[in-house]
Coordinates of C-alpha atoms in Angstrom, one line a residue:
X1 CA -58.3 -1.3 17.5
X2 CA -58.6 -4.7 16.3
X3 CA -59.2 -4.1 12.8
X4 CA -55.9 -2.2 13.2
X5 CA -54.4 -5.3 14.7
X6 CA -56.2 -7.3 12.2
X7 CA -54.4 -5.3 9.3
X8 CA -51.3 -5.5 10.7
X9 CA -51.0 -9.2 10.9
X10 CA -52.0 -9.5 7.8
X11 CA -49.7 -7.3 6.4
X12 CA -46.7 -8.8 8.1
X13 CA -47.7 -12.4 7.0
X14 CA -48.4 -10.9 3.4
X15 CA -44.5 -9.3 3.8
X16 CA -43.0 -12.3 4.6
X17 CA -44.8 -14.6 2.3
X18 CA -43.5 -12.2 -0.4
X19 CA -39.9 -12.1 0.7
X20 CA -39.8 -15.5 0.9
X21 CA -41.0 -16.5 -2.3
X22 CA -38.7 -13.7 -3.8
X23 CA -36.1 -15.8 -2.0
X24 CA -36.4 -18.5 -3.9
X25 CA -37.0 -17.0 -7.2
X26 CA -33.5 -15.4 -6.8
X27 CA -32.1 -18.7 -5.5
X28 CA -33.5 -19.9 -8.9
X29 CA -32.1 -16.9 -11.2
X30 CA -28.8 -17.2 -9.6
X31 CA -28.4 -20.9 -10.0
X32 CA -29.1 -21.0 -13.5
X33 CA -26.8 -18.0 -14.0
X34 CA -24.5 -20.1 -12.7
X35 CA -25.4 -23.3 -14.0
X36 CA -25.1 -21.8 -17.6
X37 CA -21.6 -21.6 -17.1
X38 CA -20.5 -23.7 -14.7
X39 CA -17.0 -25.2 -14.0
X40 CA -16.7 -27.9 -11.7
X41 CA -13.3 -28.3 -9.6
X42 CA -12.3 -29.0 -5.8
X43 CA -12.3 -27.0 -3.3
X44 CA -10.8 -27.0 0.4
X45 CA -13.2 -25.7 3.4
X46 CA -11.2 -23.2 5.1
X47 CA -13.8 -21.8 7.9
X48 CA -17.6 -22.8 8.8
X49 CA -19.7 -19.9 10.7
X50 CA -23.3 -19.3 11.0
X51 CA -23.1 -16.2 8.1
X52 CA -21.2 -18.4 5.6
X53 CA -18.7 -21.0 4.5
X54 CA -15.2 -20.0 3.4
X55 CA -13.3 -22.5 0.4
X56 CA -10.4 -22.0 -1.9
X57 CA -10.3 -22.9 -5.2
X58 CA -7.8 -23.3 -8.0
X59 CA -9.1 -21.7 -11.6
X60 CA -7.9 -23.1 -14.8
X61 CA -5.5 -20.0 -15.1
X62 CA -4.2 -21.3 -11.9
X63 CA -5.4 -18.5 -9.8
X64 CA -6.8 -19.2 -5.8
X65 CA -10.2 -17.5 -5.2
X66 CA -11.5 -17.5 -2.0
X67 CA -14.9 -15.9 -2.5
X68 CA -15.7 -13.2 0.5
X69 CA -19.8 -14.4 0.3
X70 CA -18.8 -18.4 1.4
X71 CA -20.3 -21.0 -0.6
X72 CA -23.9 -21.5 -1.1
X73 CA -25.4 -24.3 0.2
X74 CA -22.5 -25.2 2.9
X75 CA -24.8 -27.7 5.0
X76 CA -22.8 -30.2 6.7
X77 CA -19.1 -29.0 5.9
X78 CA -16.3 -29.1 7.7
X79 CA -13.0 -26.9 8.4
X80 CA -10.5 -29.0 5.9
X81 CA -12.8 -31.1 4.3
X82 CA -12.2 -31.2 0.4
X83 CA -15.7 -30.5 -1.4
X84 CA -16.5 -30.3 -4.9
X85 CA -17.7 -27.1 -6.0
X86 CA -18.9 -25.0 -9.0
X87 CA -18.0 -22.2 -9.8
X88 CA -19.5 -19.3 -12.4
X89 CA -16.7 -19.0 -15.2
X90 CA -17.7 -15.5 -15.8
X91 CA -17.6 -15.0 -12.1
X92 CA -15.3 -17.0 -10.3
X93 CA -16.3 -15.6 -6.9
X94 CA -19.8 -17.5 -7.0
X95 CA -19.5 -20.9 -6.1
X96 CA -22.4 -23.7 -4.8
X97 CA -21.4 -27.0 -3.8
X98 CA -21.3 -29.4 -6.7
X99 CA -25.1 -31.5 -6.4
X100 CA -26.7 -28.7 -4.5
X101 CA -29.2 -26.0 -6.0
X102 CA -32.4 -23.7 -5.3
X103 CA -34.2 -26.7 -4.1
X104 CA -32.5 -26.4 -1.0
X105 CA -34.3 -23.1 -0.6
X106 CA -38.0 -24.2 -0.5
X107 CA -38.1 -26.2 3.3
X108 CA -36.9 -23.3 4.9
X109 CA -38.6 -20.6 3.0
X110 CA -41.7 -22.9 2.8
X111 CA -41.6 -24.1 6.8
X112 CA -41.6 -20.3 7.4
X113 CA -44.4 -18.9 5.7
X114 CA -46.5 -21.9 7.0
X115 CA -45.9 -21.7 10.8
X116 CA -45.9 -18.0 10.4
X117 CA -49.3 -18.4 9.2
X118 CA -50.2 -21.1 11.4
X119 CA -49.5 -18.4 13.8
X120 CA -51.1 -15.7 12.4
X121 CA -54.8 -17.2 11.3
X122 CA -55.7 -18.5 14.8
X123 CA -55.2 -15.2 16.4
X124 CA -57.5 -13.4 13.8
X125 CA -60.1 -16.4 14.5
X126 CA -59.7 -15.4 18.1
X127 CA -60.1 -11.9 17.1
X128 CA -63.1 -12.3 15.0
X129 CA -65.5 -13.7 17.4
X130 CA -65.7 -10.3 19.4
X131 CA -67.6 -9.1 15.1
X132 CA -65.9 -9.0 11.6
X133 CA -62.7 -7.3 11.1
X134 CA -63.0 -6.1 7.9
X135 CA -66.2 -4.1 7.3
X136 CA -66.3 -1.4 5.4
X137 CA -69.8 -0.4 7.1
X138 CA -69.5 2.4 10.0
X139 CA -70.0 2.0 13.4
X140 CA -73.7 2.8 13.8
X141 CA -74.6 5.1 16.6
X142 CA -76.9 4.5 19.6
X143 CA -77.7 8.4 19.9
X144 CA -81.7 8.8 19.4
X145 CA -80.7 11.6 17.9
X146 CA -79.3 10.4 14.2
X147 CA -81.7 7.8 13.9

């Protein structure tokens, strides 16, 4: 029972180690997607929830987008603040905050792996004074007779 609780631990510190570093890998690809082609303008704040951060912005063309995903990066904004923002030319609906980037990404993703794990390693310590968790030796048996 406690190797199986052992493994399990494990496993769900090793799955959320993994997402987060994939986390900030995509953070990464996706800003210098959008980096590449960025185009730099102002933007209004329209609406601030805890999902995401709602601007409009005026394209060259003269076209408002309003991007359904928010903004990325939208800490500390405000309903009818004007922000700059960038925008991907290619693909006008994915827009960061002007000055913001992946960075941003690594103290959250980073804080939560460690506590997690912080969590995680003192239990298995606790565990692992009743005998090792991961042996791959068989119980012996105390029967006389298989000796």
């Amino acid at each position: 029972m406690r190797r199986i609780a052992a493994i399990v631990l494990v496993s769900i510190g090793a799955t959320v180690t993994l997402l987060a570093v994939v986390l900030v890998i995509g953070a990464y690809r996706e800003d210098a997607g959008l980096n590449s082609r960025a185009v730099r303008t102002t933007a209004e704040v329209l609406s601030v929830s805890f999902d995401r951060t709602l601007v409009r912005y005026q394209t060259p063309d003269g076209a408002d987008h309003i991007p359904p995903d928010g903004v990325g990066y939208p800490a500390g904004l405000q309903r009818g603040q004007l922000v700059e923002v960038e925008y991907d030319a290619a693909k006008p609906d994915l827009v960061k905050v002007a000055g913001r980037g992946a960075y941003l990404t690594l103290m959250p993703a980073g804080t939560l792996v460690l506590f997690m794990w912080l969590v995680i390693l003192p239990i298995l310590w606790w565990m692992k004074r009743y005998g090792p968790l991961f042996t791959s030796n068989p119980p012996q048996s105390l029967s006389p007779a298989t000796k």
